[in-house]
Amino acid sequence: MNLKELEIQKKEEEFSLKLLEKEESLKKEVQLYKEIAVHSQEEGLVAFDKDNNLIFANNLARNNIKDYSIVLDAVVNRSDRLIMEDYEANVSLKQYQDFNIVSLKKTSIHDNKDGGLLQRHSANVTKALDNTQQTYLSLLEELKGMATESNETAEGSTEGLNLTKEIVADSDLLHEELEVENQVVDSLVEKSKDIAQVINIIQEIAFQTNILSLNAAVEAATAGEAGKGFAVVAQEVRNLATRSADAAKQIKDVVTSIQAETQRIETSSKKVSGVVNETKQRIAVLSKLMTTFQKNANRSVYEVESISNKIFINLAKLDHVIYKNNLYQLIFGNDNNFKAVDHHNCRLGKWYDTGLGKEEFSFVPSYKGLEKYHHTVHHQANLLAKECSGHSVSCSKQLIEDKIQLVEDASEYVFIYLDKILEEKNETVMKEAAQKLFN
């Protein structure tokens, strides 16, 4: 074999070797694509070589990924989750020889297949909210009964206090009359003493008159016949003195009896006066107790009203939270009771427009400010429900976050205004209570 033939043979061998290498390379590439195809037929697929150069991206990946460096970072950091501009994806990484094959699957906010933890949590939250709502409603009914009883107690205590005041007034009048009676009795005692002194004077005069008549009789007897006329006069004077003495004695007996009776009346009157004074003091204590009881009863009315107001407001807040929870359950694809209604036809709206809210709170300044933000909550919530609910609807994470942010911002102001309404109502209640209890 000459030199030329050897050269040709060598070239053929080199060509064959290159052909084999190319064939092997093609086989590897085919196997690579087979691995890619087997790895996923639905997800976005991206492949990098050992130098982190992009060597493959399927149509789904090319249509959704603008910056592959984010995917490469996930590969380098072995992340199982990827956040793009407008969606999130689960990352599945497989290595084949020196290639990194990345499967990207969009995550749906409705996807709860992995254990259903979110769904169970949401169900528990919903149940807890419903239970709390029922508790508030039960408390509200009980407070209504307490408020009725407190009002009846307050009215009864007021009536009792008025009766006590009437008794106090009557006892004061009786005490005054007894004081007058005591003064009259004291005056009678003094008058009877004066009469007794006058009787003593009359008795002395009768005694002296009797002595004079005796002396006159003696002188008449001494004068004989000439003194007979004077003797008759002396006898009449003696008779008059005797009758005067008898009359004075009778008057003295009567006055003594009057003095005894007057003394008994005075003693009895003093006892009655003492009893009246003691009764008056007890009634005064009772009156103070009744006043305190009435104030406490009235205060309990206002306290019950204040507690009722707090429950009213918190029940309104709870209704609002339940509405939002139902919205989020709808967006998450869970069982829900969400109904797309405007801000007039939800529980809070009815409470505000025609229910207890209007009845109890419509006169406070902040009441009107609530409607604007409540309207925003429902408007944005209904838009979110329309655009992003249901498994067949795919909303970007950013869109959902933006809508929820609008709902939550308005909802925060709903709570702020509900708190203002409660504060202003309680201020009114406290002013009314202070005026009634302390004036």
CSV table of C-alpha atoms in Angstrom, one decimal:
chain,number,residue,atom,x,y,z
A,1,MET,CA,0.0,0.0,0.0
A,2,ASN,CA,1.5,3.3,-1.1
A,3,LEU,CA,1.7,6.5,0.8
A,4,LYS,CA,-1.4,8.0,-0.9
A,5,GLU,CA,-3.6,5.1,0.0
A,6,LEU,CA,-2.4,5.2,3.6
A,7,GLU,CA,-3.3,8.9,3.7
A,8,ILE,CA,-6.8,8.2,2.2
A,9,GLN,CA,-7.3,5.4,4.7
A,10,LYS,CA,-6.3,7.7,7.6
A,11,LYS,CA,-8.7,10.4,6.4
A,12,GLU,CA,-11.5,7.8,6.2
A,13,GLU,CA,-10.8,6.7,9.7
A,14,GLU,CA,-10.8,10.2,11.0
A,15,PHE,CA,-14.1,10.9,9.1
A,16,SER,CA,-15.6,7.8,10.5
A,17,LEU,CA,-14.5,8.8,14.0
A,18,LYS,CA,-16.0,12.2,13.6
A,19,LEU,CA,-19.1,10.7,12.2
A,20,LEU,CA,-19.3,8.4,15.2
A,21,GLU,CA,-18.7,11.3,17.6
A,22,LYS,CA,-21.4,13.3,15.8
A,23,GLU,CA,-23.8,10.3,15.9
A,24,GLU,CA,-23.1,10.0,19.6
A,25,SER,CA,-23.7,13.7,20.1
A,26,LEU,CA,-26.9,13.5,18.2
A,27,LYS,CA,-28.0,10.5,20.3
A,28,LYS,CA,-27.3,12.4,23.5
A,29,GLU,CA,-29.2,15.4,22.2
A,30,VAL,CA,-32.1,13.2,21.2
A,31,GLN,CA,-32.0,11.6,24.6
A,32,LEU,CA,-31.9,15.0,26.1
A,33,TYR,CA,-35.0,16.0,24.3
A,34,LYS,CA,-36.6,12.7,25.2
A,35,GLU,CA,-35.8,13.4,28.9
A,36,ILE,CA,-37.3,16.9,28.5
A,37,ALA,CA,-40.4,15.5,26.8
A,38,VAL,CA,-40.8,12.8,29.4
A,39,HIS,CA,-40.2,15.3,32.2
A,40,SER,CA,-43.3,17.3,31.3
A,41,GLN,CA,-45.6,18.0,28.4
A,42,GLU,CA,-47.6,20.7,30.1
A,43,GLU,CA,-45.2,22.9,32.1
A,44,GLY,CA,-42.9,25.6,30.9
A,45,LEU,CA,-39.6,23.9,30.2
A,46,VAL,CA,-36.1,25.4,30.3
A,47,ALA,CA,-32.7,23.7,30.0
A,48,PHE,CA,-29.3,25.0,30.8
A,49,ASP,CA,-25.9,23.5,30.1
A,50,LYS,CA,-23.0,23.1,32.5
A,51,ASP,CA,-21.9,26.7,31.9
A,52,ASN,CA,-25.5,27.9,32.7
A,53,ASN,CA,-26.2,28.8,29.1
A,54,LEU,CA,-29.8,28.6,28.0
A,55,ILE,CA,-30.0,25.8,25.4
A,56,PHE,CA,-33.8,25.1,25.4
A,57,ALA,CA,-37.1,26.8,26.2
A,58,ASN,CA,-40.4,25.4,25.1
A,59,ASN,CA,-43.2,27.7,23.7
A,60,LEU,CA,-44.9,28.0,27.1
A,61,ALA,CA,-41.7,29.2,28.7
A,62,ARG,CA,-40.8,31.6,25.9
A,63,ASN,CA,-44.3,33.1,26.0
A,64,ASN,CA,-44.2,33.7,29.8
A,65,ILE,CA,-40.6,34.3,30.7
A,66,LYS,CA,-38.9,37.5,29.9
A,67,ASP,CA,-35.8,37.2,32.0
A,68,TYR,CA,-34.3,33.8,32.2
A,69,SER,CA,-31.8,34.9,34.9
A,70,ILE,CA,-34.6,34.5,37.4
A,71,VAL,CA,-35.0,30.9,36.4
A,72,LEU,CA,-31.2,30.4,36.6
A,73,ASP,CA,-31.2,31.9,40.1
A,74,ALA,CA,-33.8,29.3,41.1
A,75,VAL,CA,-31.6,26.6,39.7
A,76,VAL,CA,-28.5,27.8,41.4
A,77,ASN,CA,-30.3,28.3,44.8
A,78,ARG,CA,-32.3,25.0,44.4
A,79,SER,CA,-35.5,27.0,45.0
A,80,ASP,CA,-38.8,25.1,44.7
A,81,ARG,CA,-40.8,28.3,44.0
A,82,LEU,CA,-40.4,31.1,41.6
A,83,ILE,CA,-42.0,34.6,41.6
A,84,MET,CA,-42.3,36.3,38.2
A,85,GLU,CA,-43.7,39.7,37.4
A,86,ASP,CA,-47.3,38.6,37.2
A,87,TYR,CA,-47.5,35.0,38.4
A,88,GLU,CA,-45.9,32.4,40.6
A,89,ALA,CA,-44.6,29.0,39.6
A,90,ASN,CA,-43.5,25.8,41.3
A,91,VAL,CA,-40.0,24.7,40.2
A,92,SER,CA,-39.1,21.1,39.5
A,93,LEU,CA,-35.4,20.5,38.7
A,94,LYS,CA,-33.9,17.5,37.0
A,95,GLN,CA,-30.2,16.9,36.1
A,96,TYR,CA,-29.3,14.9,33.0
A,97,GLN,CA,-25.6,14.5,32.4
A,98,ASP,CA,-24.3,18.1,32.5
A,99,PHE,CA,-27.7,19.7,31.8
A,100,ASN,CA,-30.2,21.2,34.2
A,101,ILE,CA,-33.8,20.7,33.1
A,102,VAL,CA,-36.2,23.1,34.8
A,103,SER,CA,-40.0,22.5,34.8
A,104,LEU,CA,-42.1,25.5,35.7
A,105,LYS,CA,-45.7,25.1,36.6
A,106,LYS,CA,-47.9,28.1,37.3
A,107,THR,CA,-49.5,28.0,40.7
A,108,SER,CA,-53.1,28.9,40.9
A,109,ILE,CA,-54.6,30.6,43.9
A,110,HIS,CA,-57.4,28.0,43.6
A,111,ASP,CA,-54.9,25.1,43.9
A,112,ASN,CA,-55.4,23.4,47.2
A,113,LYS,CA,-54.4,19.9,46.3
A,114,ASP,CA,-51.4,19.7,48.5
A,115,GLY,CA,-53.0,18.6,51.7
A,116,GLY,CA,-55.9,21.1,51.7
A,117,LEU,CA,-54.3,23.0,54.6
A,118,LEU,CA,-55.5,26.4,53.4
A,119,GLN,CA,-59.0,25.0,52.8
A,120,ARG,CA,-59.1,23.5,56.3
A,121,HIS,CA,-57.8,26.7,57.8
A,122,SER,CA,-60.4,28.8,56.0
A,123,ALA,CA,-63.2,26.4,57.0
A,124,ASN,CA,-62.1,26.7,60.6
A,125,VAL,CA,-61.9,30.5,60.4
A,126,THR,CA,-65.4,30.6,58.8
A,127,LYS,CA,-66.8,28.4,61.5
A,128,ALA,CA,-65.2,30.5,64.2
A,129,LEU,CA,-66.6,33.7,62.7
A,130,ASP,CA,-70.1,32.2,62.5
A,131,ASN,CA,-69.9,31.0,66.1
A,132,THR,CA,-68.7,34.4,67.3
A,133,GLN,CA,-71.5,36.1,65.3
A,134,GLN,CA,-74.1,33.8,67.0
A,135,THR,CA,-72.5,34.6,70.4
A,136,TYR,CA,-72.8,38.3,69.8
A,137,LEU,CA,-76.4,37.9,68.7
A,138,SER,CA,-77.2,35.9,71.8
A,139,LEU,CA,-75.5,38.5,74.0
A,140,LEU,CA,-77.4,41.2,72.3
A,141,GLU,CA,-80.8,39.5,73.0
A,142,GLU,CA,-79.8,39.0,76.6
A,143,LEU,CA,-78.8,42.6,76.9
A,144,LYS,CA,-82.1,43.7,75.5
A,145,GLY,CA,-83.8,41.8,78.3
A,146,MET,CA,-81.4,43.3,80.8
A,147,ALA,CA,-82.0,46.8,79.4
A,148,THR,CA,-85.8,46.3,79.8
A,149,GLU,CA,-85.3,45.1,83.4
A,150,SER,CA,-82.9,47.9,84.2
A,151,ASN,CA,-85.4,50.4,82.9
A,152,GLU,CA,-88.2,48.9,85.0
A,153,THR,CA,-85.9,48.9,88.0
A,154,ALA,CA,-84.9,52.5,87.4
A,155,GLU,CA,-88.6,53.5,87.0
A,156,GLY,CA,-89.5,51.6,90.2
A,157,SER,CA,-86.7,53.1,92.2
A,158,THR,CA,-87.7,56.6,91.0
A,159,GLU,CA,-91.3,55.9,92.0
A,160,GLY,CA,-90.1,54.6,95.4
A,161,LEU,CA,-87.8,57.6,95.8
A,162,ASN,CA,-90.7,59.9,95.1
A,163,LEU,CA,-92.9,58.1,97.7
A,164,THR,CA,-90.0,58.3,100.2
A,165,LYS,CA,-89.8,62.0,99.6
A,166,GLU,CA,-93.5,62.4,100.2
A,167,ILE,CA,-93.2,60.4,103.4
A,168,VAL,CA,-90.3,62.7,104.4
A,169,ALA,CA,-92.4,65.7,103.7
A,170,ASP,CA,-95.3,64.3,105.7
A,171,SER,CA,-93.1,63.4,108.6
A,172,ASP,CA,-91.6,66.9,108.5
A,173,LEU,CA,-95.1,68.4,108.6
A,174,LEU,CA,-96.1,66.0,111.5
A,175,HIS,CA,-92.9,67.0,113.3
A,176,GLU,CA,-93.8,70.7,112.9
A,177,GLU,CA,-97.4,70.1,114.2
A,178,LEU,CA,-96.0,68.2,117.2
A,179,GLU,CA,-93.7,71.1,117.9
A,180,VAL,CA,-96.7,73.5,117.8
A,181,GLU,CA,-98.6,71.1,120.1
A,182,ASN,CA,-95.8,70.9,122.5
A,183,GLN,CA,-95.7,74.7,122.6
A,184,VAL,CA,-99.4,74.7,123.3
A,185,VAL,CA,-99.0,72.2,126.1
A,186,ASP,CA,-96.2,74.1,127.6
A,187,SER,CA,-98.3,77.2,127.4
A,188,LEU,CA,-101.2,75.4,129.1
A,189,VAL,CA,-98.9,74.2,131.9
A,190,GLU,CA,-97.7,77.8,132.4
A,191,LYS,CA,-101.3,79.1,132.4
A,192,SER,CA,-102.4,76.5,134.9
A,193,LYS,CA,-99.6,77.6,137.1
A,194,ASP,CA,-100.8,81.2,136.8
A,195,ILE,CA,-104.4,80.0,137.6
A,196,ALA,CA,-103.1,78.2,140.7
A,197,GLN,CA,-101.4,81.3,141.9
A,198,VAL,CA,-104.6,83.3,141.4
A,199,ILE,CA,-106.6,80.7,143.3
A,200,ASN,CA,-104.1,81.0,146.1
A,201,ILE,CA,-104.7,84.7,146.2
A,202,ILE,CA,-108.5,84.2,146.2
A,203,GLN,CA,-108.1,81.7,149.0
A,204,GLU,CA,-106.1,84.2,151.0
A,205,ILE,CA,-108.6,86.9,150.3
A,206,ALA,CA,-111.5,84.5,151.4
A,207,PHE,CA,-109.6,83.6,154.6
A,208,GLN,CA,-108.9,87.3,155.4
A,209,THR,CA,-112.5,88.2,154.6
A,210,ASN,CA,-113.7,85.4,156.9
A,211,ILE,CA,-111.5,86.8,159.7
A,212,LEU,CA,-112.8,90.3,159.1
A,213,SER,CA,-116.4,89.0,159.2
A,214,LEU,CA,-115.7,87.3,162.6
A,215,ASN,CA,-114.2,90.5,163.9
A,216,ALA,CA,-117.3,92.4,162.7
A,217,ALA,CA,-119.6,89.9,164.4
A,218,VAL,CA,-117.8,90.3,167.6
A,219,GLU,CA,-118.0,94.1,167.4
A,220,ALA,CA,-121.8,93.9,166.5
A,221,ALA,CA,-122.4,91.7,169.5
A,222,THR,CA,-120.6,94.1,171.7
A,223,ALA,CA,-122.8,97.0,170.4
A,224,GLY,CA,-126.0,95.2,171.4
A,225,GLU,CA,-129.2,96.3,169.8
A,226,ALA,CA,-127.5,98.9,167.7
A,227,GLY,CA,-125.2,96.4,166.1
A,228,LYS,CA,-127.8,93.9,164.9
A,229,GLY,CA,-127.8,95.3,161.3
A,230,PHE,CA,-124.1,95.3,161.2
A,231,ALA,CA,-124.2,91.6,162.5
A,232,VAL,CA,-126.4,90.6,159.5
A,233,VAL,CA,-123.9,92.2,157.1
A,234,ALA,CA,-121.0,90.5,158.9
A,235,GLN,CA,-122.8,87.2,158.5
A,236,GLU,CA,-123.4,87.7,154.8
A,237,VAL,CA,-119.7,88.6,154.4
A,238,ARG,CA,-118.8,85.4,156.2
A,239,ASN,CA,-121.1,83.4,154.0
A,240,LEU,CA,-119.6,85.0,150.9
A,241,ALA,CA,-116.1,84.3,152.2
A,242,THR,CA,-117.1,80.6,152.8
A,243,ARG,CA,-118.6,80.3,149.3
A,244,SER,CA,-115.5,82.0,147.8
A,245,ALA,CA,-113.2,79.6,149.7
A,246,ASP,CA,-115.4,76.6,148.6
A,247,ALA,CA,-115.3,77.9,145.0
A,248,ALA,CA,-111.6,78.5,145.1
A,249,LYS,CA,-111.1,74.9,146.4
A,250,GLN,CA,-113.2,73.5,143.6
A,251,ILE,CA,-111.3,75.6,141.0
A,252,LYS,CA,-108.1,74.4,142.6
A,253,ASP,CA,-109.1,70.8,142.3
A,254,VAL,CA,-110.1,71.3,138.7
A,255,VAL,CA,-106.8,73.1,137.9
A,256,THR,CA,-104.9,70.4,139.7
A,257,SER,CA,-106.7,67.8,137.5
A,258,ILE,CA,-106.0,69.9,134.4
A,259,GLN,CA,-102.3,70.2,135.4
A,260,ALA,CA,-102.1,66.4,135.8
A,261,GLU,CA,-103.7,65.8,132.5
A,262,THR,CA,-101.6,68.5,130.8
A,263,GLN,CA,-98.5,66.8,132.3
A,264,ARG,CA,-99.6,63.5,130.9
A,265,ILE,CA,-100.2,65.1,127.5
A,266,GLU,CA,-96.8,66.8,127.7
A,267,THR,CA,-95.1,63.5,128.5
A,268,SER,CA,-97.0,61.7,125.7
A,269,SER,CA,-96.3,64.5,123.3
A,270,LYS,CA,-92.6,64.3,124.0
A,271,LYS,CA,-92.6,60.5,123.4
A,272,VAL,CA,-94.5,61.0,120.1
A,273,SER,CA,-92.1,63.7,119.2
A,274,GLY,CA,-89.2,61.4,119.9
A,275,VAL,CA,-90.7,58.7,117.9
A,276,VAL,CA,-91.4,61.1,115.0
A,277,ASN,CA,-87.8,62.4,115.2
A,278,GLU,CA,-86.4,58.9,115.2
A,279,THR,CA,-88.7,58.0,112.3
A,280,LYS,CA,-87.7,61.1,110.5
A,281,GLN,CA,-84.0,60.2,110.8
A,282,ARG,CA,-84.7,56.6,109.6
A,283,ILE,CA,-86.7,57.9,106.7
A,284,ALA,CA,-83.8,60.3,105.9
A,285,VAL,CA,-81.4,57.3,105.8
A,286,LEU,CA,-83.9,55.4,103.7
A,287,SER,CA,-84.2,58.4,101.4
A,288,LYS,CA,-80.4,58.4,100.9
A,289,LEU,CA,-80.4,54.7,100.2
A,290,MET,CA,-83.2,55.1,97.7
A,291,THR,CA,-81.4,58.0,96.0
A,292,THR,CA,-78.3,55.8,95.8
A,293,PHE,CA,-80.3,52.9,94.5
A,294,GLN,CA,-82.0,55.1,92.0
A,295,LYS,CA,-78.7,56.4,90.7
A,296,ASN,CA,-77.2,52.9,90.5
A,297,ALA,CA,-80.3,51.7,88.7
A,298,ASN,CA,-80.1,54.6,86.2
A,299,ARG,CA,-76.3,54.1,85.9
A,300,SER,CA,-76.9,50.4,85.1
A,301,VAL,CA,-79.3,51.4,82.4
A,302,TYR,CA,-76.6,53.5,80.8
A,303,GLU,CA,-73.9,50.9,81.3
A,304,VAL,CA,-76.1,48.3,79.6
A,305,GLU,CA,-76.8,50.7,76.8
A,306,SER,CA,-73.0,51.3,76.5
A,307,ILE,CA,-72.3,47.6,76.4
A,308,SER,CA,-75.1,47.1,73.9
A,309,ASN,CA,-73.6,49.8,71.7
A,310,LYS,CA,-70.2,48.0,71.7
A,311,ILE,CA,-71.9,44.8,70.8
A,312,PHE,CA,-73.8,46.5,68.0
A,313,ILE,CA,-70.6,47.9,66.5
A,314,ASN,CA,-68.6,44.7,66.9
A,315,LEU,CA,-71.4,42.7,65.4
A,316,ALA,CA,-71.4,45.2,62.4
A,317,LYS,CA,-67.6,44.6,62.2
A,318,LEU,CA,-68.0,40.9,62.4
A,319,ASP,CA,-70.6,41.0,59.6
A,320,HIS,CA,-68.1,42.9,57.5
A,321,VAL,CA,-65.3,40.4,58.2
A,322,ILE,CA,-67.6,37.5,57.3
A,323,TYR,CA,-68.4,39.2,54.0
A,324,LYS,CA,-64.7,39.6,53.2
A,325,ASN,CA,-63.9,36.0,54.4
A,326,ASN,CA,-66.6,34.7,52.0
A,327,LEU,CA,-65.0,36.7,49.2
A,328,TYR,CA,-61.6,35.3,49.9
A,329,GLN,CA,-63.0,31.8,50.1
A,330,LEU,CA,-64.5,32.4,46.6
A,331,ILE,CA,-61.1,33.6,45.3
A,332,PHE,CA,-59.3,30.6,46.8
A,333,GLY,CA,-61.8,28.2,45.3
A,334,ASN,CA,-63.1,27.0,48.6
A,335,ASP,CA,-66.7,26.4,49.7
A,336,ASN,CA,-68.2,29.8,50.4
A,337,ASN,CA,-71.4,31.8,50.9
A,338,PHE,CA,-70.3,34.8,48.9
A,339,LYS,CA,-73.0,36.8,47.1
A,340,ALA,CA,-72.2,39.8,44.9
A,341,VAL,CA,-74.4,42.4,46.5
A,342,ASP,CA,-74.1,46.2,46.7
A,343,HIS,CA,-73.4,48.0,50.0
A,344,HIS,CA,-77.1,48.5,50.7
A,345,ASN,CA,-78.0,44.8,50.7
A,346,CYS,CA,-75.4,43.1,52.8
A,347,ARG,CA,-76.0,42.7,56.6
A,348,LEU,CA,-73.9,45.8,57.4
A,349,GLY,CA,-75.8,47.8,54.8
A,350,LYS,CA,-79.2,46.8,56.1
A,351,TRP,CA,-78.0,47.5,59.6
A,352,TYR,CA,-76.8,50.9,58.4
A,353,ASP,CA,-79.8,51.8,56.3
A,354,THR,CA,-82.9,50.5,58.1
A,355,GLY,CA,-81.8,48.4,61.1
A,356,LEU,CA,-80.4,49.0,64.6
A,357,GLY,CA,-77.6,51.0,63.2
A,358,LYS,CA,-79.9,53.7,61.9
A,359,GLU,CA,-82.1,53.5,64.9
A,360,GLU,CA,-79.3,53.8,67.5
A,361,PHE,CA,-76.5,55.7,65.8
A,362,SER,CA,-77.8,57.8,62.8
A,363,PHE,CA,-77.6,61.1,64.8
A,364,VAL,CA,-73.8,61.0,65.5
A,365,PRO,CA,-71.6,63.0,63.1
A,366,SER,CA,-69.4,60.1,61.8
A,367,TYR,CA,-72.4,58.0,60.8
A,368,LYS,CA,-72.6,59.5,57.3
A,369,GLY,CA,-68.9,59.1,56.7
A,370,LEU,CA,-69.1,55.3,56.8
A,371,GLU,CA,-71.1,54.9,53.5
A,372,LYS,CA,-68.3,56.0,51.1
A,373,TYR,CA,-65.8,53.4,52.3
A,374,HIS,CA,-68.4,50.7,52.6
A,375,HIS,CA,-69.4,51.3,49.0
A,376,THR,CA,-65.8,51.0,47.9
A,377,VAL,CA,-65.4,47.6,49.7
A,378,HIS,CA,-68.4,46.2,47.9
A,379,HIS,CA,-67.5,47.7,44.5
A,380,GLN,CA,-63.9,46.4,44.5
A,381,ALA,CA,-65.0,43.0,46.0
A,382,ASN,CA,-67.6,42.5,43.3
A,383,LEU,CA,-65.1,43.3,40.6
A,384,LEU,CA,-62.5,40.9,42.1
A,385,ALA,CA,-65.2,38.2,42.4
A,386,LYS,CA,-66.2,38.7,38.8
A,387,GLU,CA,-62.7,38.8,37.3
A,388,CYS,CA,-60.8,36.3,39.4
A,389,SER,CA,-63.2,33.7,40.8
A,390,GLY,CA,-63.6,30.1,39.4
A,391,HIS,CA,-61.0,27.6,38.4
A,392,SER,CA,-61.4,28.5,34.7
A,393,VAL,CA,-60.3,32.1,35.4
A,394,SER,CA,-56.6,32.9,35.7
A,395,CYS,CA,-55.7,36.2,37.3
A,396,SER,CA,-52.2,37.4,37.9
A,397,LYS,CA,-51.0,37.5,41.5
A,398,GLN,CA,-50.4,41.2,41.1
A,399,LEU,CA,-54.0,41.9,40.0
A,400,ILE,CA,-55.4,39.9,42.9
A,401,GLU,CA,-53.1,41.7,45.3
A,402,ASP,CA,-54.1,45.1,44.0
A,403,LYS,CA,-57.8,44.4,44.2
A,404,ILE,CA,-57.4,42.9,47.7
A,405,GLN,CA,-55.4,46.0,48.8
A,406,LEU,CA,-58.2,48.3,47.6
A,407,VAL,CA,-60.7,46.2,49.6
A,408,GLU,CA,-58.6,46.1,52.7
A,409,ASP,CA,-57.8,49.8,52.6
A,410,ALA,CA,-61.4,50.7,52.4
A,411,SER,CA,-62.3,48.1,55.0
A,412,GLU,CA,-59.8,49.7,57.4
A,413,TYR,CA,-61.7,53.0,57.1
A,414,VAL,CA,-65.0,51.1,57.6
A,415,PHE,CA,-63.6,50.0,61.0
A,416,ILE,CA,-62.3,53.4,61.8
A,417,TYR,CA,-65.7,55.0,61.2
A,418,LEU,CA,-67.5,52.3,63.1
A,419,ASP,CA,-65.1,53.0,66.1
A,420,LYS,CA,-65.8,56.8,65.7
A,421,ILE,CA,-69.6,56.1,65.7
A,422,LEU,CA,-69.3,54.1,68.9
A,423,GLU,CA,-67.2,56.7,70.6
A,424,GLU,CA,-69.5,59.5,69.7
A,425,LYS,CA,-72.6,57.5,70.7
A,426,ASN,CA,-71.0,56.7,74.1
A,427,GLU,CA,-70.1,60.3,74.6
A,428,THR,CA,-73.7,61.2,74.1
A,429,VAL,CA,-74.8,58.5,76.5
A,430,MET,CA,-72.3,59.6,79.2
A,431,LYS,CA,-73.4,63.2,78.9
A,432,GLU,CA,-77.1,62.2,79.3
A,433,ALA,CA,-76.1,60.0,82.2
A,434,ALA,CA,-74.2,62.7,84.0
A,435,GLN,CA,-77.0,65.2,83.6
A,436,LYS,CA,-79.6,62.7,84.9
A,437,LEU,CA,-77.5,61.2,87.7
A,438,PHE,CA,-75.8,64.3,89.1
A,439,ASN,CA,-78.1,67.2,88.5
